[in-house]
mmCIF file of C-alpha atoms in Angstrom:
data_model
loop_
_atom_site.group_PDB
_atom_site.id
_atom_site.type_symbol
_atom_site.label_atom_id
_atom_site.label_comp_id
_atom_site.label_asym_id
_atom_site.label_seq_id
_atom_site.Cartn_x
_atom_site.Cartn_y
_atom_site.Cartn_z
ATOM 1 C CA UNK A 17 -4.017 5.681 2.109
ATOM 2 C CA UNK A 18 -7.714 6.640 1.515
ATOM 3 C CA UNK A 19 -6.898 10.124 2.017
ATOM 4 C CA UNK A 20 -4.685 10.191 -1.449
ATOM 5 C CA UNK A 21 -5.300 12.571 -4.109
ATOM 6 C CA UNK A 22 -3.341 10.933 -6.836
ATOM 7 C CA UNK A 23 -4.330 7.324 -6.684
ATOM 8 C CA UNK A 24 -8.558 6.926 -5.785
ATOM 9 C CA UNK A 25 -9.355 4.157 -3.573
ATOM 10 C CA UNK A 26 -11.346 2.708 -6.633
ATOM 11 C CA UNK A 27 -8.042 2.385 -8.602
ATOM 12 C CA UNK A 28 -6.634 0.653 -6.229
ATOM 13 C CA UNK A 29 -9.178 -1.712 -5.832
ATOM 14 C CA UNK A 30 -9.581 -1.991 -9.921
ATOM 15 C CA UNK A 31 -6.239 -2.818 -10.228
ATOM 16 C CA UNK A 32 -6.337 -5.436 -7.514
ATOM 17 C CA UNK A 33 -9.432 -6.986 -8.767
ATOM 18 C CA UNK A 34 -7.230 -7.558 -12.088
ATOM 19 C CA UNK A 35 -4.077 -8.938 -10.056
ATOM 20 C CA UNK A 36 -6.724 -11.265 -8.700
ATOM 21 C CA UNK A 37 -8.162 -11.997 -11.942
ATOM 22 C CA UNK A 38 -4.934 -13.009 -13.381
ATOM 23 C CA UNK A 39 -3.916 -14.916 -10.250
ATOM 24 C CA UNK A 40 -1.350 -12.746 -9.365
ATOM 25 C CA UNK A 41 -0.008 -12.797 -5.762
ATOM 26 C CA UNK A 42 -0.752 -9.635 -3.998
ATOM 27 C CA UNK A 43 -1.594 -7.813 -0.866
ATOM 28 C CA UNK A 44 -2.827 -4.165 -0.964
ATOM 29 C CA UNK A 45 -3.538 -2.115 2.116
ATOM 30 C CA UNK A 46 -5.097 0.809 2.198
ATOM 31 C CA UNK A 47 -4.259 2.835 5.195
ATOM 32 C CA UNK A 48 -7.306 4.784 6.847
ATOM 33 C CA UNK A 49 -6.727 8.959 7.100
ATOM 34 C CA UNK A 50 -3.157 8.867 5.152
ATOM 35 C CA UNK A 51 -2.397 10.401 2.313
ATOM 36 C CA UNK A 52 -0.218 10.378 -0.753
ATOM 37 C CA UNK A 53 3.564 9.353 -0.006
ATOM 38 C CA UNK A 54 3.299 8.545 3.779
ATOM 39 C CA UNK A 55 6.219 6.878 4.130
ATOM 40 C CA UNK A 56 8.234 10.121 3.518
ATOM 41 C CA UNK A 57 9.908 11.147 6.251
ATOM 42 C CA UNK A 58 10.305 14.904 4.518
ATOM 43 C CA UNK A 59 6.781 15.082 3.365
ATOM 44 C CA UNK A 60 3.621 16.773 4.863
ATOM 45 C CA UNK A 61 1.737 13.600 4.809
ATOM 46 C CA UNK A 62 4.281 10.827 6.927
ATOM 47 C CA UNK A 63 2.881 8.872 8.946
ATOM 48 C CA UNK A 64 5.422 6.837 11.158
ATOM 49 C CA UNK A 65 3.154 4.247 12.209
ATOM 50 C CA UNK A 66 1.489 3.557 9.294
ATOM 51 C CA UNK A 67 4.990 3.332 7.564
ATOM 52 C CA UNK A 68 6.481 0.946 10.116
ATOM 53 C CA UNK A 69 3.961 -1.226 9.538
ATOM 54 C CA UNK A 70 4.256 -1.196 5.404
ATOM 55 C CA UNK A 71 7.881 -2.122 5.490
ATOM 56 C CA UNK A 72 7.179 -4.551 7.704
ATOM 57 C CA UNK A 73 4.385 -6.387 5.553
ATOM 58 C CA UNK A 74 6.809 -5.118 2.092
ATOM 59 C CA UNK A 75 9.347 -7.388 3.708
ATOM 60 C CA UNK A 76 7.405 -10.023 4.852
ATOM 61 C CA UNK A 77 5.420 -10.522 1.674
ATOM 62 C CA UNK A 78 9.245 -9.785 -0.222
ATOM 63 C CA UNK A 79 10.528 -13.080 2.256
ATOM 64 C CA UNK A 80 7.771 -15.419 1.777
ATOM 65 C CA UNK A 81 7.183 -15.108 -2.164
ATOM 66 C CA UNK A 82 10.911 -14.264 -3.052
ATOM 67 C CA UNK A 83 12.915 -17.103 -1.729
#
Protein backbone atom coordinates (compact mmCIF):
# COMPACT_ATOMS: atom_id res chain seq x y z
CA UNK A 1 0.00 0.00 0.00
CA UNK A 2 1.18 3.68 -0.11
CA UNK A 3 1.35 3.74 3.50
CA UNK A 4 4.49 1.09 3.48
CA UNK A 5 7.65 1.80 5.10
CA UNK A 6 9.74 -0.87 3.53
CA UNK A 7 8.92 -0.69 -0.12
CA UNK A 8 8.42 3.43 -1.38
CA UNK A 9 5.76 3.93 -3.81
CA UNK A 10 8.63 5.05 -6.24
CA UNK A 11 10.12 1.49 -6.09
CA UNK A 12 7.30 0.12 -6.96
CA UNK A 13 6.68 2.11 -9.76
CA UNK A 14 10.63 1.81 -10.87
CA UNK A 15 10.40 -1.64 -10.89
CA UNK A 16 7.21 -1.70 -12.91
CA UNK A 17 8.42 0.74 -15.38
CA UNK A 18 11.29 -2.02 -15.99
CA UNK A 19 8.69 -5.05 -16.15
CA UNK A 20 7.15 -2.80 -18.77
CA UNK A 21 10.30 -2.08 -20.42
CA UNK A 22 11.13 -5.63 -20.84
CA UNK A 23 7.58 -6.55 -21.83
CA UNK A 24 6.91 -8.41 -18.97
CA UNK A 25 3.26 -9.15 -18.03
CA UNK A 26 2.30 -7.47 -14.88
CA UNK A 27 -0.26 -5.77 -12.78
CA UNK A 28 0.75 -3.79 -9.64
CA UNK A 29 -1.73 -2.18 -7.30
CA UNK A 30 -1.02 -0.02 -4.89
CA UNK A 31 -3.58 0.08 -2.20
CA UNK A 32 -4.44 3.70 -0.80
CA UNK A 33 -3.85 4.10 3.36
CA UNK A 34 -2.36 0.34 3.80
CA UNK A 35 0.64 -0.49 4.93
CA UNK A 36 3.38 -3.06 4.89
CA UNK A 37 2.03 -6.82 4.98
CA UNK A 38 -1.79 -6.16 4.84
CA UNK A 39 -2.80 -9.28 4.04
CA UNK A 40 -1.72 -10.60 7.51
CA UNK A 41 -4.34 -11.56 9.40
CA UNK A 42 -1.89 -11.39 12.76
CA UNK A 43 -0.36 -8.13 11.85
CA UNK A 44 -1.11 -4.48 12.95
CA UNK A 45 -1.54 -3.38 9.45
CA UNK A 46 -4.46 -6.11 7.83
CA UNK A 47 -6.69 -4.88 5.99
CA UNK A 48 -9.54 -7.44 5.09
CA UNK A 49 -10.88 -5.66 2.25
CA UNK A 50 -8.02 -4.66 0.65
CA UNK A 51 -6.76 -8.35 0.99
CA UNK A 52 -9.91 -9.92 -0.45
CA UNK A 53 -9.54 -8.06 -3.24
CA UNK A 54 -5.55 -8.98 -3.90
CA UNK A 55 -6.22 -12.66 -3.86
CA UNK A 56 -8.82 -12.18 -5.94
CA UNK A 57 -6.82 -10.22 -8.78
CA UNK A 58 -3.45 -12.81 -7.60
CA UNK A 59 -5.78 -15.51 -8.84
CA UNK A 60 -7.25 -14.04 -11.62
CA UNK A 61 -4.06 -12.73 -13.16
CA UNK A 62 -2.46 -16.54 -11.86
CA UNK A 63 -5.71 -18.12 -14.23
CA UNK A 64 -5.45 -16.06 -17.22
CA UNK A 65 -1.50 -16.03 -17.79
CA UNK A 66 -0.85 -19.57 -16.23
CA UNK A 67 -2.96 -21.93 -18.19
Amino acid sequence: GDQDRSISVESVRAFQANLNKDKTVNEIYIYSGVGHAFANPTGANYAPEETKDAWGKTITFLEKYLK
